Amino acid sequence: MQKLMLGGTKTLYIEENVGEPRWSNPDAVDLAFTRLPERDVATLNATCVFLNWDLNYKKFTSGEPKRDAHVDAVFGLVDEFSGEPVRGGGLVTTPMQGVLTPGHVVARDKGVMTLECMDYNVRRLPQSFGGTSGGGLWRMYLNVGTDGSYGEVETRLCGLASFQRDATHIACQGIERIEQFLIPAIRQHFGT
């Protein structure tokens, strides 16, 4: 368990063609970035692993790695699996549960990638993926051993979840949109 006091954060939003009513277009550009205060970055750096965006992006420009298989997955919070906020001692604490949802990217169009959840996992899926927006879309490349076991070759962040199309399909902002819209805006706005 870790607690961060996020009073000094700054968030940058990039939203285009979100639809009418608002957030009804699954193909909309929908990205955000939150800059954390240095003290929080230092705390996280000591206890967690940060993704280096430039190194992650270089993986894409170097092409696909040699591998036997791959699996895609969205990892994010799900409202349905999280608890109600608890107030006490001047704080509000919300128990949250992260969910790893395996599947395969079945469509890619204009920077939007659609993850289809794996059939075997359907009975364990939430009724709604509400809260997952902003969770990572990851691709893990695998080799198969002589004993049938899998070994990791490489893992990449491929996108960010942004819209639930239906019970088993999640639309994600792909790497192209992150690189084209979000990264330049971050560098312009925050100077990094």
Short mmCIF file of N, CA and C in Angstrom, two decimals:
data_model
loop_
_atom_site.label_atom_id
_atom_site.label_comp_id
_atom_site.label_asym_id
_atom_site.label_seq_id
_atom_site.Cartn_x
_atom_site.Cartn_y
_atom_site.Cartn_z
N MET A 1 0.85 -1.18 0.00
CA MET A 1 0.00 0.00 0.00
C MET A 1 0.89 1.23 0.00
N GLN A 2 0.47 2.21 -0.77
CA GLN A 2 1.25 3.43 -0.87
C GLN A 2 0.28 4.59 -0.98
N LYS A 3 0.60 5.68 -0.31
CA LYS A 3 -0.27 6.85 -0.33
C LYS A 3 0.53 8.04 -0.86
N LEU A 4 -0.03 8.72 -1.86
CA LEU A 4 0.58 9.93 -2.40
C LEU A 4 -0.40 11.07 -2.22
N MET A 5 0.08 12.20 -1.77
CA MET A 5 -0.74 13.40 -1.64
C MET A 5 -0.58 14.18 -2.94
N LEU A 6 -1.59 14.12 -3.79
CA LEU A 6 -1.46 14.63 -5.16
C LEU A 6 -2.00 16.06 -5.33
N GLY A 7 -1.79 16.90 -4.34
CA GLY A 7 -2.29 18.26 -4.42
C GLY A 7 -1.64 19.13 -5.47
N GLY A 8 -0.39 18.85 -5.83
CA GLY A 8 0.34 19.72 -6.76
C GLY A 8 0.41 19.20 -8.18
N THR A 9 -0.53 18.35 -8.59
CA THR A 9 -0.49 17.82 -9.95
C THR A 9 -1.01 18.83 -10.96
N LYS A 10 -0.57 18.67 -12.20
CA LYS A 10 -1.05 19.48 -13.32
C LYS A 10 -1.42 18.51 -14.44
N THR A 11 -2.62 18.67 -14.99
CA THR A 11 -3.09 17.74 -16.02
C THR A 11 -3.34 18.48 -17.33
N LEU A 12 -2.93 17.84 -18.41
CA LEU A 12 -3.08 18.35 -19.76
C LEU A 12 -4.04 17.41 -20.50
N TYR A 13 -5.11 17.95 -21.10
CA TYR A 13 -6.10 17.14 -21.82
C TYR A 13 -6.04 17.44 -23.31
N ILE A 14 -6.15 16.39 -24.12
CA ILE A 14 -6.25 16.54 -25.57
C ILE A 14 -7.48 15.76 -26.00
N GLU A 15 -8.52 16.48 -26.40
CA GLU A 15 -9.79 15.86 -26.75
C GLU A 15 -10.27 16.44 -28.07
N GLU A 16 -10.55 15.57 -29.04
CA GLU A 16 -11.06 16.02 -30.34
C GLU A 16 -12.15 15.07 -30.81
N ASN A 17 -13.21 15.61 -31.39
CA ASN A 17 -14.29 14.83 -31.98
C ASN A 17 -14.90 13.83 -30.99
N VAL A 18 -15.18 14.28 -29.77
CA VAL A 18 -15.66 13.38 -28.73
C VAL A 18 -17.11 12.94 -28.93
N GLY A 19 -17.83 13.60 -29.84
CA GLY A 19 -19.19 13.18 -30.16
C GLY A 19 -20.25 13.94 -29.39
N GLU A 20 -21.50 13.71 -29.80
CA GLU A 20 -22.65 14.33 -29.16
C GLU A 20 -23.68 13.23 -28.95
N PRO A 21 -24.05 12.84 -27.75
CA PRO A 21 -23.60 13.45 -26.50
C PRO A 21 -22.11 13.23 -26.26
N ARG A 22 -21.57 14.02 -25.35
CA ARG A 22 -20.14 14.00 -25.07
C ARG A 22 -19.66 12.58 -24.75
N TRP A 23 -18.50 12.22 -25.29
CA TRP A 23 -17.85 10.93 -25.12
C TRP A 23 -18.65 9.77 -25.70
N SER A 24 -19.32 10.03 -26.82
CA SER A 24 -20.06 8.96 -27.49
C SER A 24 -19.37 8.47 -28.76
N ASN A 25 -18.22 9.05 -29.11
CA ASN A 25 -17.49 8.66 -30.32
C ASN A 25 -16.29 7.79 -29.93
N PRO A 26 -16.33 6.48 -30.24
CA PRO A 26 -15.22 5.60 -29.86
C PRO A 26 -13.93 5.90 -30.61
N ASP A 27 -14.02 6.65 -31.71
CA ASP A 27 -12.83 6.96 -32.51
C ASP A 27 -12.24 8.33 -32.19
N ALA A 28 -12.77 9.01 -31.18
CA ALA A 28 -12.30 10.34 -30.82
C ALA A 28 -10.87 10.30 -30.28
N VAL A 29 -10.14 11.39 -30.48
CA VAL A 29 -8.85 11.56 -29.82
C VAL A 29 -9.17 11.93 -28.37
N ASP A 30 -8.67 11.12 -27.44
CA ASP A 30 -9.00 11.29 -26.02
C ASP A 30 -7.77 10.89 -25.20
N LEU A 31 -6.93 11.88 -24.92
CA LEU A 31 -5.67 11.63 -24.21
C LEU A 31 -5.48 12.65 -23.10
N ALA A 32 -4.75 12.25 -22.08
CA ALA A 32 -4.44 13.17 -20.98
C ALA A 32 -3.10 12.78 -20.39
N PHE A 33 -2.45 13.74 -19.75
CA PHE A 33 -1.18 13.52 -19.06
C PHE A 33 -1.20 14.30 -17.77
N THR A 34 -0.83 13.64 -16.68
CA THR A 34 -0.76 14.31 -15.38
C THR A 34 0.69 14.39 -14.95
N ARG A 35 1.15 15.60 -14.72
CA ARG A 35 2.51 15.81 -14.23
C ARG A 35 2.47 15.82 -12.71
N LEU A 36 3.28 14.94 -12.13
CA LEU A 36 3.34 14.82 -10.67
C LEU A 36 4.40 15.74 -10.10
N PRO A 37 4.22 16.21 -8.86
CA PRO A 37 5.26 16.98 -8.19
C PRO A 37 6.52 16.13 -8.01
N GLU A 38 7.67 16.77 -7.97
CA GLU A 38 8.95 16.06 -7.85
C GLU A 38 9.00 15.13 -6.65
N ARG A 39 8.43 15.53 -5.52
CA ARG A 39 8.48 14.68 -4.32
C ARG A 39 7.74 13.37 -4.57
N ASP A 40 6.63 13.41 -5.31
CA ASP A 40 5.89 12.19 -5.61
C ASP A 40 6.63 11.33 -6.62
N VAL A 41 7.27 11.97 -7.59
CA VAL A 41 8.07 11.23 -8.57
C VAL A 41 9.20 10.50 -7.85
N ALA A 42 9.85 11.18 -6.91
CA ALA A 42 10.95 10.56 -6.15
C ALA A 42 10.44 9.36 -5.36
N THR A 43 9.28 9.48 -4.73
CA THR A 43 8.70 8.37 -3.97
C THR A 43 8.39 7.19 -4.89
N LEU A 44 7.75 7.47 -6.01
CA LEU A 44 7.41 6.40 -6.95
C LEU A 44 8.67 5.77 -7.55
N ASN A 45 9.66 6.60 -7.83
CA ASN A 45 10.90 6.10 -8.43
C ASN A 45 11.61 5.13 -7.49
N ALA A 46 11.46 5.35 -6.20
CA ALA A 46 12.10 4.48 -5.21
C ALA A 46 11.35 3.17 -5.00
N THR A 47 10.06 3.14 -5.34
CA THR A 47 9.24 1.97 -5.04
C THR A 47 8.61 1.30 -6.25
N CYS A 48 8.70 1.93 -7.41
CA CYS A 48 8.02 1.42 -8.61
C CYS A 48 8.96 1.50 -9.81
N VAL A 49 8.46 1.09 -10.95
CA VAL A 49 9.20 1.18 -12.19
C VAL A 49 8.47 2.15 -13.11
N PHE A 50 9.20 3.09 -13.70
CA PHE A 50 8.64 4.02 -14.66
C PHE A 50 8.90 3.50 -16.07
N LEU A 51 7.96 3.73 -16.97
CA LEU A 51 8.16 3.42 -18.38
C LEU A 51 8.90 4.58 -19.01
N ASN A 52 10.01 4.30 -19.66
CA ASN A 52 10.74 5.33 -20.41
C ASN A 52 10.10 5.42 -21.79
N TRP A 53 9.40 6.52 -22.06
CA TRP A 53 8.66 6.64 -23.30
C TRP A 53 9.55 6.55 -24.52
N ASP A 54 10.70 7.22 -24.50
CA ASP A 54 11.58 7.20 -25.67
C ASP A 54 12.07 5.79 -25.99
N LEU A 55 12.42 5.02 -24.96
CA LEU A 55 12.86 3.64 -25.19
C LEU A 55 11.71 2.77 -25.68
N ASN A 56 10.51 2.97 -25.12
CA ASN A 56 9.33 2.23 -25.57
C ASN A 56 9.05 2.53 -27.04
N TYR A 57 9.11 3.80 -27.44
CA TYR A 57 8.81 4.17 -28.82
C TYR A 57 9.86 3.61 -29.79
N LYS A 58 11.13 3.56 -29.36
CA LYS A 58 12.19 3.01 -30.22
C LYS A 58 11.92 1.55 -30.55
N LYS A 59 11.26 0.83 -29.66
CA LYS A 59 10.91 -0.56 -29.94
C LYS A 59 10.03 -0.65 -31.18
N PHE A 60 9.13 0.32 -31.35
CA PHE A 60 8.23 0.32 -32.50
C PHE A 60 8.96 0.67 -33.79
N THR A 61 9.89 1.60 -33.70
CA THR A 61 10.61 1.99 -34.91
C THR A 61 11.63 0.94 -35.34
N SER A 62 12.01 0.03 -34.43
CA SER A 62 12.97 -1.02 -34.78
C SER A 62 12.28 -2.26 -35.36
N GLY A 63 10.95 -2.27 -35.40
CA GLY A 63 10.22 -3.39 -35.99
C GLY A 63 9.83 -4.45 -34.98
N GLU A 64 9.21 -5.50 -35.48
CA GLU A 64 8.72 -6.59 -34.63
C GLU A 64 9.88 -7.50 -34.23
N PRO A 65 9.91 -7.93 -32.96
CA PRO A 65 10.97 -8.87 -32.55
C PRO A 65 10.67 -10.28 -33.07
N LYS A 66 11.71 -11.10 -33.18
CA LYS A 66 11.52 -12.50 -33.54
C LYS A 66 10.86 -13.19 -32.35
N ARG A 67 9.73 -13.86 -32.62
CA ARG A 67 8.99 -14.52 -31.54
C ARG A 67 8.06 -15.57 -32.12
N ASP A 68 7.52 -16.42 -31.24
CA ASP A 68 6.58 -17.46 -31.66
C ASP A 68 5.13 -17.00 -31.56
N ALA A 69 4.83 -16.11 -30.60
CA ALA A 69 3.45 -15.69 -30.35
C ALA A 69 3.46 -14.34 -29.65
N HIS A 70 2.27 -13.78 -29.51
CA HIS A 70 2.12 -12.57 -28.69
C HIS A 70 0.73 -12.57 -28.06
N VAL A 71 0.59 -11.82 -26.99
CA VAL A 71 -0.71 -11.63 -26.36
C VAL A 71 -0.83 -10.14 -26.02
N ASP A 72 -2.03 -9.62 -26.15
CA ASP A 72 -2.32 -8.24 -25.82
C ASP A 72 -3.16 -8.22 -24.55
N ALA A 73 -3.08 -7.14 -23.80
CA ALA A 73 -3.88 -7.03 -22.58
C ALA A 73 -4.02 -5.56 -22.19
N VAL A 74 -5.17 -5.22 -21.64
CA VAL A 74 -5.39 -3.90 -21.04
C VAL A 74 -5.28 -4.07 -19.54
N PHE A 75 -4.52 -3.18 -18.91
CA PHE A 75 -4.42 -3.18 -17.46
C PHE A 75 -4.90 -1.83 -16.95
N GLY A 76 -5.92 -1.85 -16.12
CA GLY A 76 -6.45 -0.61 -15.56
C GLY A 76 -7.41 -0.90 -14.43
N LEU A 77 -7.89 0.16 -13.83
CA LEU A 77 -8.86 0.04 -12.75
C LEU A 77 -10.24 -0.24 -13.33
N VAL A 78 -11.06 -0.93 -12.57
CA VAL A 78 -12.45 -1.17 -12.95
C VAL A 78 -13.33 -0.75 -11.79
N ASP A 79 -14.19 0.22 -12.05
CA ASP A 79 -15.08 0.77 -11.03
C ASP A 79 -15.87 -0.33 -10.31
N GLU A 80 -16.41 -1.25 -11.09
CA GLU A 80 -17.26 -2.31 -10.56
C GLU A 80 -16.54 -3.18 -9.52
N PHE A 81 -15.24 -3.32 -9.65
CA PHE A 81 -14.47 -4.15 -8.73
C PHE A 81 -13.83 -3.35 -7.61
N SER A 82 -14.09 -2.06 -7.55
CA SER A 82 -13.50 -1.19 -6.53
C SER A 82 -14.54 -0.87 -5.46
N GLY A 83 -14.06 -0.47 -4.29
CA GLY A 83 -14.97 -0.22 -3.17
C GLY A 83 -15.42 1.22 -3.07
N GLU A 84 -16.32 1.46 -2.13
CA GLU A 84 -16.81 2.80 -1.86
C GLU A 84 -15.76 3.59 -1.06
N PRO A 85 -15.68 4.90 -1.27
CA PRO A 85 -14.74 5.71 -0.49
C PRO A 85 -15.03 5.62 1.01
N VAL A 86 -13.96 5.62 1.80
CA VAL A 86 -14.05 5.57 3.26
C VAL A 86 -13.44 6.86 3.80
N ARG A 87 -14.17 7.55 4.65
CA ARG A 87 -13.67 8.79 5.25
C ARG A 87 -13.22 8.52 6.67
N GLY A 88 -12.08 9.13 7.01
CA GLY A 88 -11.58 8.98 8.37
C GLY A 88 -10.24 9.67 8.54
N GLY A 89 -10.05 10.28 9.69
CA GLY A 89 -8.80 10.96 9.98
C GLY A 89 -8.48 12.08 9.03
N GLY A 90 -9.50 12.72 8.49
CA GLY A 90 -9.28 13.83 7.56
C GLY A 90 -8.92 13.40 6.15
N LEU A 91 -8.98 12.09 5.87
CA LEU A 91 -8.65 11.57 4.54
C LEU A 91 -9.84 10.83 3.95
N VAL A 92 -9.86 10.75 2.63
CA VAL A 92 -10.82 9.92 1.91
C VAL A 92 -10.01 8.85 1.20
N THR A 93 -10.28 7.59 1.51
CA THR A 93 -9.55 6.48 0.91
C THR A 93 -10.53 5.65 0.08
N THR A 94 -10.12 5.32 -1.15
CA THR A 94 -10.97 4.51 -2.01
C THR A 94 -10.24 3.22 -2.36
N PRO A 95 -10.74 2.07 -1.92
CA PRO A 95 -10.10 0.81 -2.32
C PRO A 95 -10.35 0.57 -3.80
N MET A 96 -9.26 0.33 -4.56
CA MET A 96 -9.37 0.14 -6.00
C MET A 96 -8.68 -1.16 -6.39
N GLN A 97 -9.19 -1.79 -7.43
CA GLN A 97 -8.61 -3.04 -7.90
C GLN A 97 -8.24 -2.90 -9.37
N GLY A 98 -6.97 -3.14 -9.67
CA GLY A 98 -6.52 -3.18 -11.05
C GLY A 98 -6.90 -4.51 -11.67
N VAL A 99 -7.21 -4.49 -12.97
CA VAL A 99 -7.62 -5.71 -13.66
C VAL A 99 -6.80 -5.85 -14.94
N LEU A 100 -6.20 -7.02 -15.13
CA LEU A 100 -5.48 -7.34 -16.36
C LEU A 100 -6.43 -8.13 -17.24
N THR A 101 -6.79 -7.58 -18.38
CA THR A 101 -7.75 -8.19 -19.29
C THR A 101 -7.04 -8.64 -20.56
N PRO A 102 -6.72 -9.94 -20.70
CA PRO A 102 -6.03 -10.41 -21.89
C PRO A 102 -6.95 -10.49 -23.10
N GLY A 103 -6.35 -10.37 -24.28
CA GLY A 103 -7.10 -10.46 -25.52
C GLY A 103 -6.17 -10.30 -26.70
N HIS A 104 -6.73 -9.88 -27.82
CA HIS A 104 -5.94 -9.62 -29.02
C HIS A 104 -6.48 -8.37 -29.70
N VAL A 105 -5.59 -7.58 -30.24
CA VAL A 105 -6.00 -6.42 -31.02
C VAL A 105 -6.57 -6.96 -32.33
N VAL A 106 -7.85 -6.67 -32.58
CA VAL A 106 -8.52 -7.21 -33.76
C VAL A 106 -8.79 -6.16 -34.82
N ALA A 107 -8.60 -4.89 -34.47
CA ALA A 107 -8.80 -3.82 -35.45
C ALA A 107 -7.86 -2.67 -35.13
N ARG A 108 -7.44 -1.98 -36.20
CA ARG A 108 -6.58 -0.81 -36.07
C ARG A 108 -7.00 0.15 -37.17
N ASP A 109 -7.49 1.33 -36.78
CA ASP A 109 -7.99 2.28 -37.77
C ASP A 109 -7.76 3.70 -37.29
N LYS A 110 -7.02 4.48 -38.05
CA LYS A 110 -6.77 5.89 -37.75
C LYS A 110 -6.25 6.11 -36.34
N GLY A 111 -5.36 5.23 -35.90
CA GLY A 111 -4.76 5.38 -34.58
C GLY A 111 -5.56 4.78 -33.43
N VAL A 112 -6.72 4.18 -33.73
CA VAL A 112 -7.51 3.51 -32.69
C VAL A 112 -7.32 2.00 -32.83
N MET A 113 -6.96 1.37 -31.72
CA MET A 113 -6.79 -0.08 -31.69
C MET A 113 -7.93 -0.67 -30.86
N THR A 114 -8.53 -1.76 -31.34
CA THR A 114 -9.62 -2.39 -30.61
C THR A 114 -9.16 -3.73 -30.06
N LEU A 115 -9.20 -3.86 -28.73
CA LEU A 115 -8.86 -5.12 -28.06
C LEU A 115 -10.13 -5.94 -27.90
N GLU A 116 -10.07 -7.20 -28.34
CA GLU A 116 -11.16 -8.14 -28.10
C GLU A 116 -10.72 -9.06 -26.96
N CYS A 117 -11.51 -9.10 -25.89
CA CYS A 117 -11.17 -9.94 -24.74
C CYS A 117 -11.22 -11.41 -25.14
N MET A 118 -10.35 -12.20 -24.53
CA MET A 118 -10.30 -13.63 -24.86
C MET A 118 -11.57 -14.32 -24.40
N ASP A 119 -12.07 -15.24 -25.24
CA ASP A 119 -13.31 -15.97 -24.96
C ASP A 119 -13.31 -16.65 -23.60
N TYR A 120 -12.19 -17.30 -23.24
CA TYR A 120 -12.16 -18.06 -22.00
C TYR A 120 -12.33 -17.18 -20.77
N ASN A 121 -12.12 -15.89 -20.93
CA ASN A 121 -12.15 -14.97 -19.79
C ASN A 121 -13.48 -14.22 -19.67
N VAL A 122 -14.39 -14.42 -20.62
CA VAL A 122 -15.62 -13.63 -20.68
C VAL A 122 -16.43 -13.70 -19.39
N ARG A 123 -16.55 -14.85 -18.78
CA ARG A 123 -17.38 -14.98 -17.57
C ARG A 123 -16.81 -14.19 -16.39
N ARG A 124 -15.52 -13.84 -16.43
CA ARG A 124 -14.92 -13.09 -15.34
C ARG A 124 -14.84 -11.59 -15.61
N LEU A 125 -15.29 -11.16 -16.76
CA LEU A 125 -15.21 -9.74 -17.12
C LEU A 125 -16.26 -8.95 -16.36
N PRO A 126 -15.98 -7.67 -16.11
CA PRO A 126 -16.99 -6.83 -15.46
C PRO A 126 -18.13 -6.54 -16.43
N GLN A 127 -19.27 -6.15 -15.90
CA GLN A 127 -20.39 -5.72 -16.75
C GLN A 127 -20.00 -4.46 -17.52
N SER A 128 -19.18 -3.63 -16.87
CA SER A 128 -18.71 -2.39 -17.49
C SER A 128 -17.24 -2.19 -17.15
N PHE A 129 -16.46 -1.74 -18.13
CA PHE A 129 -15.05 -1.44 -17.91
C PHE A 129 -14.87 0.00 -17.43
N GLY A 130 -15.92 0.61 -16.90
CA GLY A 130 -15.83 1.97 -16.38
C GLY A 130 -14.67 2.11 -15.42
N GLY A 131 -13.86 3.14 -15.62
CA GLY A 131 -12.68 3.36 -14.79
C GLY A 131 -11.40 2.92 -15.47
N THR A 132 -11.51 2.10 -16.53
CA THR A 132 -10.33 1.58 -17.21
C THR A 132 -9.68 2.61 -18.12
N SER A 133 -10.42 3.65 -18.51
CA SER A 133 -9.85 4.67 -19.40
C SER A 133 -8.52 5.16 -18.87
N GLY A 134 -7.54 5.19 -19.74
CA GLY A 134 -6.20 5.60 -19.35
C GLY A 134 -5.32 4.43 -18.95
N GLY A 135 -5.91 3.25 -18.79
CA GLY A 135 -5.11 2.06 -18.50
C GLY A 135 -4.31 1.67 -19.73
N GLY A 136 -3.18 1.02 -19.53
CA GLY A 136 -2.30 0.67 -20.63
C GLY A 136 -2.78 -0.51 -21.45
N LEU A 137 -2.57 -0.42 -22.77
CA LEU A 137 -2.73 -1.55 -23.68
C LEU A 137 -1.31 -2.07 -23.94
N TRP A 138 -1.06 -3.27 -23.46
CA TRP A 138 0.29 -3.86 -23.53
C TRP A 138 0.31 -5.02 -24.51
N ARG A 139 1.45 -5.21 -25.17
CA ARG A 139 1.67 -6.39 -26.01
C ARG A 139 2.92 -7.09 -25.50
N MET A 140 2.77 -8.39 -25.22
CA MET A 140 3.91 -9.19 -24.77
C MET A 140 4.22 -10.20 -25.87
N TYR A 141 5.46 -10.18 -26.32
CA TYR A 141 5.94 -11.13 -27.31
C TYR A 141 6.54 -12.32 -26.58
N LEU A 142 6.25 -13.54 -27.08
CA LEU A 142 6.61 -14.77 -26.37
C LEU A 142 7.27 -15.78 -27.30
N ASN A 143 8.16 -16.57 -26.73
CA ASN A 143 8.68 -17.76 -27.40
C ASN A 143 8.15 -18.96 -26.66
N VAL A 144 7.96 -20.06 -27.39
CA VAL A 144 7.47 -21.30 -26.80
C VAL A 144 8.65 -22.23 -26.61
N GLY A 145 8.81 -22.71 -25.37
CA GLY A 145 9.89 -23.64 -25.05
C GLY A 145 9.57 -25.04 -25.53
N THR A 146 10.56 -25.92 -25.51
CA THR A 146 10.37 -27.31 -25.95
C THR A 146 9.37 -28.05 -25.08
N ASP A 147 9.19 -27.57 -23.84
CA ASP A 147 8.22 -28.19 -22.92
C ASP A 147 6.82 -27.56 -23.02
N GLY A 148 6.65 -26.63 -23.97
CA GLY A 148 5.35 -25.98 -24.15
C GLY A 148 5.15 -24.74 -23.30
N SER A 149 6.12 -24.41 -22.46
CA SER A 149 6.01 -23.20 -21.63
C SER A 149 6.37 -21.97 -22.46
N TYR A 150 5.91 -20.81 -21.99
CA TYR A 150 6.17 -19.55 -22.68
C TYR A 150 7.23 -18.75 -21.95
N GLY A 151 8.08 -18.09 -22.72
CA GLY A 151 9.08 -17.19 -22.17
C GLY A 151 8.96 -15.82 -22.82
N GLU A 152 9.08 -14.76 -22.02
CA GLU A 152 8.93 -13.40 -22.53
C GLU A 152 10.13 -13.00 -23.39
N VAL A 153 9.83 -12.42 -24.54
CA VAL A 153 10.85 -11.86 -25.43
C VAL A 153 10.93 -10.36 -25.19
N GLU A 154 9.77 -9.71 -25.19
CA GLU A 154 9.71 -8.25 -25.06
C GLU A 154 8.30 -7.82 -24.72
N THR A 155 8.16 -6.72 -23.98
CA THR A 155 6.86 -6.14 -23.68
C THR A 155 6.85 -4.69 -24.10
N ARG A 156 5.74 -4.26 -24.70
CA ARG A 156 5.61 -2.87 -25.18
C ARG A 156 4.28 -2.28 -24.74
N LEU A 157 4.30 -1.00 -24.39
CA LEU A 157 3.06 -0.25 -24.21
C LEU A 157 2.63 0.18 -25.61
N CYS A 158 1.44 -0.27 -26.04
CA CYS A 158 0.96 -0.01 -27.41
C CYS A 158 -0.11 1.06 -27.48
N GLY A 159 -0.74 1.38 -26.34
CA GLY A 159 -1.81 2.35 -26.37
C GLY A 159 -2.42 2.53 -25.00
N LEU A 160 -3.51 3.30 -24.96
CA LEU A 160 -4.22 3.61 -23.72
C LEU A 160 -5.71 3.39 -23.94
N ALA A 161 -6.34 2.65 -23.04
CA ALA A 161 -7.78 2.39 -23.14
C ALA A 161 -8.57 3.68 -23.05
N SER A 162 -9.62 3.81 -23.88
CA SER A 162 -10.39 5.05 -23.86
C SER A 162 -11.90 4.88 -24.03
N PHE A 163 -12.38 3.73 -24.52
CA PHE A 163 -13.82 3.60 -24.80
C PHE A 163 -14.20 2.13 -24.83
N GLN A 164 -15.30 1.78 -24.18
CA GLN A 164 -15.81 0.41 -24.25
C GLN A 164 -16.83 0.33 -25.37
N ARG A 165 -16.49 -0.41 -26.43
CA ARG A 165 -17.39 -0.53 -27.59
C ARG A 165 -18.60 -1.41 -27.26
N ASP A 166 -18.34 -2.52 -26.58
CA ASP A 166 -19.41 -3.43 -26.13
C ASP A 166 -18.83 -4.27 -25.00
N ALA A 167 -19.48 -5.37 -24.65
CA ALA A 167 -19.09 -6.16 -23.48
C ALA A 167 -17.70 -6.77 -23.58
N THR A 168 -17.17 -6.96 -24.80
CA THR A 168 -15.88 -7.63 -24.95
C THR A 168 -14.87 -6.87 -25.81
N HIS A 169 -15.17 -5.63 -26.18
CA HIS A 169 -14.26 -4.86 -27.03
C HIS A 169 -13.96 -3.49 -26.41
N ILE A 170 -12.65 -3.19 -26.29
CA ILE A 170 -12.19 -1.93 -25.71
C ILE A 170 -11.40 -1.17 -26.76
N ALA A 171 -11.82 0.06 -27.08
CA ALA A 171 -11.09 0.93 -28.01
C ALA A 171 -9.97 1.62 -27.26
N CYS A 172 -8.80 1.68 -27.90
CA CYS A 172 -7.62 2.26 -27.26
C CYS A 172 -6.97 3.29 -28.18
N GLN A 173 -6.45 4.34 -27.59
CA GLN A 173 -5.66 5.32 -28.33
C GLN A 173 -4.31 4.67 -28.61
N GLY A 174 -3.98 4.48 -29.89
CA GLY A 174 -2.76 3.77 -30.26
C GLY A 174 -1.51 4.61 -30.14
N ILE A 175 -0.39 3.96 -30.31
CA ILE A 175 0.93 4.58 -30.17
C ILE A 175 1.08 5.79 -31.10
N GLU A 176 0.46 5.72 -32.29
CA GLU A 176 0.56 6.82 -33.24
C GLU A 176 -0.07 8.09 -32.68
N ARG A 177 -1.24 7.94 -32.06
CA ARG A 177 -1.91 9.11 -31.49
C ARG A 177 -1.14 9.68 -30.31
N ILE A 178 -0.59 8.80 -29.48
CA ILE A 178 0.20 9.27 -28.35
C ILE A 178 1.39 10.08 -28.85
N GLU A 179 2.08 9.54 -29.86
CA GLU A 179 3.27 10.20 -30.41
C GLU A 179 2.91 11.47 -31.18
N GLN A 180 1.80 11.45 -31.90
CA GLN A 180 1.40 12.59 -32.73
C GLN A 180 0.75 13.72 -31.93
N PHE A 181 -0.08 13.39 -30.95
CA PHE A 181 -0.83 14.42 -30.22
C PHE A 181 -0.29 14.70 -28.82
N LEU A 182 -0.08 13.64 -28.03
CA LEU A 182 0.22 13.83 -26.62
C LEU A 182 1.66 14.24 -26.34
N ILE A 183 2.63 13.55 -26.91
CA ILE A 183 4.03 13.84 -26.61
C ILE A 183 4.42 15.27 -26.99
N PRO A 184 4.07 15.77 -28.20
CA PRO A 184 4.41 17.16 -28.51
C PRO A 184 3.73 18.16 -27.56
N ALA A 185 2.48 17.87 -27.17
CA ALA A 185 1.76 18.78 -26.26
C ALA A 185 2.43 18.80 -24.89
N ILE A 186 2.88 17.64 -24.41
CA ILE A 186 3.57 17.58 -23.12
C ILE A 186 4.85 18.40 -23.18
N ARG A 187 5.62 18.21 -24.25
CA ARG A 187 6.90 18.93 -24.37
C ARG A 187 6.68 20.42 -24.50
N GLN A 188 5.63 20.82 -25.21
CA GLN A 188 5.35 22.25 -25.37
C GLN A 188 4.85 22.86 -24.06
N HIS A 189 3.95 22.15 -23.40
CA HIS A 189 3.32 22.69 -22.19
C HIS A 189 4.23 22.66 -20.97
N PHE A 190 4.96 21.54 -20.82
CA PHE A 190 5.78 21.37 -19.62
C PHE A 190 7.28 21.57 -19.87
N GLY A 191 7.66 21.67 -21.15
CA GLY A 191 9.06 21.92 -21.48
C GLY A 191 9.98 20.75 -21.20
N THR A 192 9.46 19.52 -21.25
CA THR A 192 10.32 18.35 -21.00
C THR A 192 10.33 17.43 -22.18
#
